[in-house]
Amino acid sequence: SFCTLLNDTPTNGAMSTDLQWLLTARNNKFFQLRNGIRLSSDPFNNSGNATKRHAGFIQAKAGVVKVRHQKQVYVTLKNGEYANQPRKMFTKKVFDANAKASDVSRAVAAVRPDLADVAFRRARKMAKMIHRTKRLAAARKERSAKRQFKRKNVKPRKGGKKGGGSPARLAPP
């Protein structure tokens, strides 16, 4: 409604989230149109959909689930404080790869309860990805340990001797 457009929040400056979304919905760095589907590459977007609800660059509070070094799942939170101090604005919570997706989801829900379901699905997906890559790496390591390198395409040496080459070239003129 019009009243929300006039809302002056300290975290977003003089403009409300509604007005910011009206201005930047289809004209921002993260917007991508693929086969008629509006997507977003916003680093604070868990779903990838270009919607106001999921646009983390506009929202005062946001949370995103990410993977660190293919070993840990972590949540980066933006809780609406320190809007003019980027270093303090973001907090990270690190979880083990074996952590429950519901625990990760609860960390996001503490800041944005409406994103808990999306965070749960993303955390579960990231944990599966970590376990799959660990299994693949172990299988590759085991397979490569069994293999022995053998040369198959070796060119025969000329003359059959270690020096190689013809004797005519070696003799002085």
PDB file of C-alpha atoms in Angstrom:
ATOM      1  CA  SER A   1       0.000   0.000   0.000  1.00  0.00           C
ATOM      2  CA  PHE A   2       0.962   3.650  -0.200  1.00  0.00           C
ATOM      3  CA  CYS A   3       1.699   3.839   3.522  1.00  0.00           C
ATOM      4  CA  THR A   4       4.481   1.281   3.213  1.00  0.00           C
ATOM      5  CA  LEU A   5       6.110   3.386   0.508  1.00  0.00           C
ATOM      6  CA  LEU A   6       6.412   6.266   2.960  1.00  0.00           C
ATOM      7  CA  ASN A   7       7.917   4.094   5.697  1.00  0.00           C
ATOM      8  CA  ASP A   8      11.280   5.528   6.675  1.00  0.00           C
ATOM      9  CA  THR A   9      13.439   2.729   8.043  1.00  0.00           C
ATOM     10  CA  PRO A  10      16.915   3.537   9.385  1.00  0.00           C
ATOM     11  CA  THR A  11      18.459   0.426   7.837  1.00  0.00           C
ATOM     12  CA  ASN A  12      17.474   1.178   4.253  1.00  0.00           C
ATOM     13  CA  GLY A  13      17.884   4.918   4.285  1.00  0.00           C
ATOM     14  CA  ALA A  14      14.956   7.030   3.139  1.00  0.00           C
ATOM     15  CA  MET A  15      13.259   4.383   0.973  1.00  0.00           C
ATOM     16  CA  SER A  16      11.139   1.433   1.994  1.00  0.00           C
ATOM     17  CA  THR A  17      11.732  -2.083   0.735  1.00  0.00           C
ATOM     18  CA  ASP A  18       8.603  -1.864  -1.450  1.00  0.00           C
ATOM     19  CA  LEU A  19       9.815   1.245  -3.214  1.00  0.00           C
ATOM     20  CA  GLN A  20      13.317  -0.161  -3.642  1.00  0.00           C
ATOM     21  CA  TRP A  21      11.873  -3.331  -5.203  1.00  0.00           C
ATOM     22  CA  LEU A  22       9.691  -1.305  -7.585  1.00  0.00           C
ATOM     23  CA  LEU A  23      12.787   0.543  -8.763  1.00  0.00           C
ATOM     24  CA  THR A  24      15.225  -2.370  -8.965  1.00  0.00           C
ATOM     25  CA  ALA A  25      13.076  -5.457  -9.665  1.00  0.00           C
ATOM     26  CA  ARG A  26      14.178  -5.867 -13.287  1.00  0.00           C
ATOM     27  CA  ASN A  27      17.172  -3.576 -13.262  1.00  0.00           C
ATOM     28  CA  ASN A  28      19.854  -4.808 -10.889  1.00  0.00           C
ATOM     29  CA  LYS A  29      23.183  -6.579 -10.993  1.00  0.00           C
ATOM     30  CA  PHE A  30      21.759  -9.939  -9.911  1.00  0.00           C
ATOM     31  CA  PHE A  31      18.739 -10.168 -12.227  1.00  0.00           C
ATOM     32  CA  GLN A  32      18.868 -12.881 -14.897  1.00  0.00           C
ATOM     33  CA  LEU A  33      16.197 -13.803 -17.417  1.00  0.00           C
ATOM     34  CA  ARG A  34      16.583 -17.387 -18.650  1.00  0.00           C
ATOM     35  CA  ASN A  35      13.959 -18.870 -20.982  1.00  0.00           C
ATOM     36  CA  GLY A  36      11.417 -16.377 -19.673  1.00  0.00           C
ATOM     37  CA  ILE A  37      12.072 -17.305 -16.020  1.00  0.00           C
ATOM     38  CA  ARG A  38      13.193 -14.504 -13.701  1.00  0.00           C
ATOM     39  CA  LEU A  39      16.161 -15.656 -11.638  1.00  0.00           C
ATOM     40  CA  SER A  40      18.579 -13.962  -9.281  1.00  0.00           C
ATOM     41  CA  SER A  41      22.266 -14.497  -8.519  1.00  0.00           C
ATOM     42  CA  ASP A  42      22.002 -12.421  -5.353  1.00  0.00           C
ATOM     43  CA  PRO A  43      24.443 -13.778  -2.738  1.00  0.00           C
ATOM     44  CA  PHE A  44      21.715 -13.464  -0.071  1.00  0.00           C
ATOM     45  CA  ASN A  45      19.092 -15.342  -2.085  1.00  0.00           C
ATOM     46  CA  ASN A  46      18.550 -18.961  -1.006  1.00  0.00           C
ATOM     47  CA  SER A  47      16.044 -19.870  -3.701  1.00  0.00           C
ATOM     48  CA  GLY A  48      17.428 -18.193  -6.818  1.00  0.00           C
ATOM     49  CA  ASN A  49      14.037 -16.638  -7.595  1.00  0.00           C
ATOM     50  CA  ALA A  50      13.949 -12.936  -8.405  1.00  0.00           C
ATOM     51  CA  THR A  51      11.248 -11.933  -5.923  1.00  0.00           C
ATOM     52  CA  LYS A  52      11.047  -9.208  -3.308  1.00  0.00           C
ATOM     53  CA  ARG A  53      10.810 -11.747  -0.506  1.00  0.00           C
ATOM     54  CA  HIS A  54      14.031 -13.500  -1.515  1.00  0.00           C
ATOM     55  CA  ALA A  55      16.015 -10.407  -2.587  1.00  0.00           C
ATOM     56  CA  GLY A  56      18.632 -10.122   0.148  1.00  0.00           C
ATOM     57  CA  PHE A  57      20.247  -6.975  -1.234  1.00  0.00           C
ATOM     58  CA  ILE A  58      17.040  -5.040  -0.519  1.00  0.00           C
ATOM     59  CA  GLN A  59      15.892  -6.605   2.743  1.00  0.00           C
ATOM     60  CA  ALA A  60      17.184  -5.240   6.026  1.00  0.00           C
ATOM     61  CA  LYS A  61      17.303  -8.798   7.431  1.00  0.00           C
ATOM     62  CA  ALA A  62      18.428 -11.829   5.470  1.00  0.00           C
ATOM     63  CA  GLY A  63      20.081 -15.205   5.879  1.00  0.00           C
ATOM     64  CA  VAL A  64      21.755 -17.525   3.408  1.00  0.00           C
ATOM     65  CA  VAL A  65      23.090 -21.087   3.600  1.00  0.00           C
ATOM     66  CA  LYS A  66      26.479 -21.724   1.967  1.00  0.00           C
ATOM     67  CA  VAL A  67      29.263 -24.323   1.834  1.00  0.00           C
ATOM     68  CA  ARG A  68      32.828 -23.738   3.000  1.00  0.00           C
ATOM     69  CA  HIS A  69      35.723 -25.806   1.584  1.00  0.00           C
ATOM     70  CA  GLN A  70      33.415 -28.722   0.714  1.00  0.00           C
ATOM     71  CA  LYS A  71      33.486 -29.638   4.423  1.00  0.00           C
ATOM     72  CA  GLN A  72      31.177 -27.340   6.360  1.00  0.00           C
ATOM     73  CA  VAL A  73      27.798 -25.697   5.998  1.00  0.00           C
ATOM     74  CA  TYR A  74      27.558 -22.148   7.252  1.00  0.00           C
ATOM     75  CA  VAL A  75      24.882 -19.505   7.543  1.00  0.00           C
ATOM     76  CA  THR A  76      25.575 -15.854   6.879  1.00  0.00           C
ATOM     77  CA  LEU A  77      23.077 -13.593   8.615  1.00  0.00           C
ATOM     78  CA  LYS A  78      22.219  -9.961   8.094  1.00  0.00           C
ATOM     79  CA  ASN A  79      20.127  -8.932  11.090  1.00  0.00           C
ATOM     80  CA  GLY A  80      19.390  -5.308  10.213  1.00  0.00           C
ATOM     81  CA  GLU A  81      21.893  -3.727  12.579  1.00  0.00           C
ATOM     82  CA  TYR A  82      25.008  -1.762  11.613  1.00  0.00           C
ATOM     83  CA  ALA A  83      23.629  -0.845   8.172  1.00  0.00           C
ATOM     84  CA  ASN A  84      26.426   1.664   7.625  1.00  0.00           C
ATOM     85  CA  GLN A  85      29.201  -0.671   8.861  1.00  0.00           C
ATOM     86  CA  PRO A  86      29.504  -3.579   6.416  1.00  0.00           C
ATOM     87  CA  ARG A  87      32.072  -5.486   8.463  1.00  0.00           C
ATOM     88  CA  LYS A  88      29.749  -5.685  11.467  1.00  0.00           C
ATOM     89  CA  MET A  89      26.574  -6.083   9.431  1.00  0.00           C
ATOM     90  CA  PHE A  90      27.115  -9.792   8.676  1.00  0.00           C
ATOM     91  CA  THR A  91      27.529 -12.640  11.151  1.00  0.00           C
ATOM     92  CA  LYS A  92      28.414 -16.245  10.339  1.00  0.00           C
ATOM     93  CA  LYS A  93      27.432 -19.450  12.065  1.00  0.00           C
ATOM     94  CA  VAL A  94      29.382 -22.546  11.056  1.00  0.00           C
ATOM     95  CA  PHE A  95      27.839 -26.015  11.176  1.00  0.00           C
ATOM     96  CA  ASP A  96      29.444 -29.397  10.628  1.00  0.00           C
ATOM     97  CA  ALA A  97      28.497 -31.255   7.444  1.00  0.00           C
ATOM     98  CA  ASN A  98      26.683 -33.804   9.643  1.00  0.00           C
ATOM     99  CA  ALA A  99      24.531 -31.131  11.297  1.00  0.00           C
ATOM    100  CA  LYS A 100      20.778 -31.449  10.955  1.00  0.00           C
ATOM    101  CA  ALA A 101      19.167 -29.253   8.345  1.00  0.00           C
ATOM    102  CA  SER A 102      16.616 -28.188  10.952  1.00  0.00           C
ATOM    103  CA  ASP A 103      19.388 -26.679  13.105  1.00  0.00           C
ATOM    104  CA  VAL A 104      20.641 -24.672  10.155  1.00  0.00           C
ATOM    105  CA  SER A 105      17.083 -23.639   9.352  1.00  0.00           C
ATOM    106  CA  ARG A 106      16.543 -22.463  12.938  1.00  0.00           C
ATOM    107  CA  ALA A 107      19.527 -20.133  12.661  1.00  0.00           C
ATOM    108  CA  VAL A 108      17.985 -18.469   9.600  1.00  0.00           C
ATOM    109  CA  ALA A 109      14.511 -18.461  11.178  1.00  0.00           C
ATOM    110  CA  ALA A 110      15.860 -16.449  14.110  1.00  0.00           C
ATOM    111  CA  VAL A 111      16.351 -13.551  11.704  1.00  0.00           C
ATOM    112  CA  ARG A 112      13.729 -14.243   8.990  1.00  0.00           C
ATOM    113  CA  PRO A 113      11.083 -16.856   9.923  1.00  0.00           C
ATOM    114  CA  ASP A 114       9.571 -16.753   6.430  1.00  0.00           C
ATOM    115  CA  LEU A 115      12.824 -18.096   4.920  1.00  0.00           C
ATOM    116  CA  ALA A 116      13.110 -21.099   7.261  1.00  0.00           C
ATOM    117  CA  ASP A 117      11.617 -23.584   4.789  1.00  0.00           C
ATOM    118  CA  VAL A 118      13.863 -22.492   1.918  1.00  0.00           C
ATOM    119  CA  ALA A 119      16.896 -22.564   4.223  1.00  0.00           C
ATOM    120  CA  PHE A 120      15.990 -26.077   5.391  1.00  0.00           C
ATOM    121  CA  ARG A 121      15.809 -27.392   1.830  1.00  0.00           C
ATOM    122  CA  ARG A 122      19.049 -25.679   0.844  1.00  0.00           C
ATOM    123  CA  ALA A 123      20.909 -26.949   3.944  1.00  0.00           C
ATOM    124  CA  ARG A 124      19.768 -30.506   3.226  1.00  0.00           C
ATOM    125  CA  LYS A 125      20.889 -30.160  -0.384  1.00  0.00           C
ATOM    126  CA  MET A 126      24.304 -28.778   0.615  1.00  0.00           C
ATOM    127  CA  ALA A 127      24.854 -31.589   3.156  1.00  0.00           C
ATOM    128  CA  LYS A 128      24.039 -34.194   0.506  1.00  0.00           C
ATOM    129  CA  MET A 129      26.459 -32.509  -1.892  1.00  0.00           C
ATOM    130  CA  ILE A 130      29.263 -32.562   0.704  1.00  0.00           C
ATOM    131  CA  HIS A 131      28.733 -36.270   1.460  1.00  0.00           C
ATOM    132  CA  ARG A 132      28.577 -37.137  -2.244  1.00  0.00           C
ATOM    133  CA  THR A 133      31.838 -35.321  -3.021  1.00  0.00           C
ATOM    134  CA  LYS A 134      33.558 -37.024  -0.048  1.00  0.00           C
ATOM    135  CA  ARG A 135      32.468 -40.459  -1.296  1.00  0.00           C
ATOM    136  CA  LEU A 136      33.583 -39.668  -4.850  1.00  0.00           C
ATOM    137  CA  ALA A 137      36.977 -38.404  -3.677  1.00  0.00           C
ATOM    138  CA  ALA A 138      37.520 -41.535  -1.562  1.00  0.00           C
ATOM    139  CA  ALA A 139      36.534 -43.804  -4.467  1.00  0.00           C
ATOM    140  CA  ARG A 140      38.862 -41.956  -6.843  1.00  0.00           C
ATOM    141  CA  LYS A 141      41.733 -42.144  -4.374  1.00  0.00           C
ATOM    142  CA  GLU A 142      41.200 -45.881  -3.905  1.00  0.00           C
ATOM    143  CA  ARG A 143      40.988 -46.492  -7.657  1.00  0.00           C
ATOM    144  CA  SER A 144      44.109 -44.437  -8.422  1.00  0.00           C
ATOM    145  CA  ALA A 145      46.060 -46.287  -5.705  1.00  0.00           C
ATOM    146  CA  LYS A 146      45.378 -49.570  -7.491  1.00  0.00           C
ATOM    147  CA  ARG A 147      46.496 -48.294 -10.873  1.00  0.00           C
ATOM    148  CA  GLN A 148      50.077 -48.409 -12.016  1.00  0.00           C
ATOM    149  CA  PHE A 149      51.293 -46.159 -14.749  1.00  0.00           C
ATOM    150  CA  LYS A 150      52.616 -47.985 -17.798  1.00  0.00           C
ATOM    151  CA  ARG A 151      53.878 -46.338 -20.930  1.00  0.00           C
ATOM    152  CA  LYS A 152      52.049 -47.604 -23.969  1.00  0.00           C
ATOM    153  CA  ASN A 153      53.300 -45.399 -26.774  1.00  0.00           C
ATOM    154  CA  VAL A 154      57.089 -45.514 -26.566  1.00  0.00           C
ATOM    155  CA  LYS A 155      59.031 -44.598 -29.671  1.00  0.00           C
ATOM    156  CA  PRO A 156      61.825 -47.080 -30.487  1.00  0.00           C
ATOM    157  CA  ARG A 157      65.314 -45.631 -30.290  1.00  0.00           C
ATOM    158  CA  LYS A 158      67.396 -45.351 -33.442  1.00  0.00           C
ATOM    159  CA  GLY A 159      70.369 -47.681 -33.669  1.00  0.00           C
ATOM    160  CA  GLY A 160      69.391 -49.592 -30.558  1.00  0.00           C
ATOM    161  CA  LYS A 161      72.181 -47.940 -28.522  1.00  0.00           C
ATOM    162  CA  LYS A 162      71.904 -45.544 -25.680  1.00  0.00           C
ATOM    163  CA  GLY A 163      73.497 -42.632 -27.597  1.00  0.00           C
ATOM    164  CA  GLY A 164      71.160 -42.940 -30.572  1.00  0.00           C
ATOM    165  CA  GLY A 165      71.724 -41.142 -33.864  1.00  0.00           C
ATOM    166  CA  SER A 166      73.774 -42.290 -36.841  1.00  0.00           C
ATOM    167  CA  PRO A 167      77.608 -42.696 -36.716  1.00  0.00           C
ATOM    168  CA  ALA A 168      78.040 -40.573 -39.848  1.00  0.00           C
ATOM    169  CA  ARG A 169      76.861 -37.485 -38.021  1.00  0.00           C
ATOM    170  CA  LEU A 170      79.174 -38.044 -35.083  1.00  0.00           C
ATOM    171  CA  ALA A 171      82.407 -38.412 -37.115  1.00  0.00           C
ATOM    172  CA  PRO A 172      84.342 -35.195 -37.880  1.00  0.00           C
ATOM    173  CA  PRO A 173      84.440 -34.118 -41.552  1.00  0.00           C
TER     174      PRO A 173
END
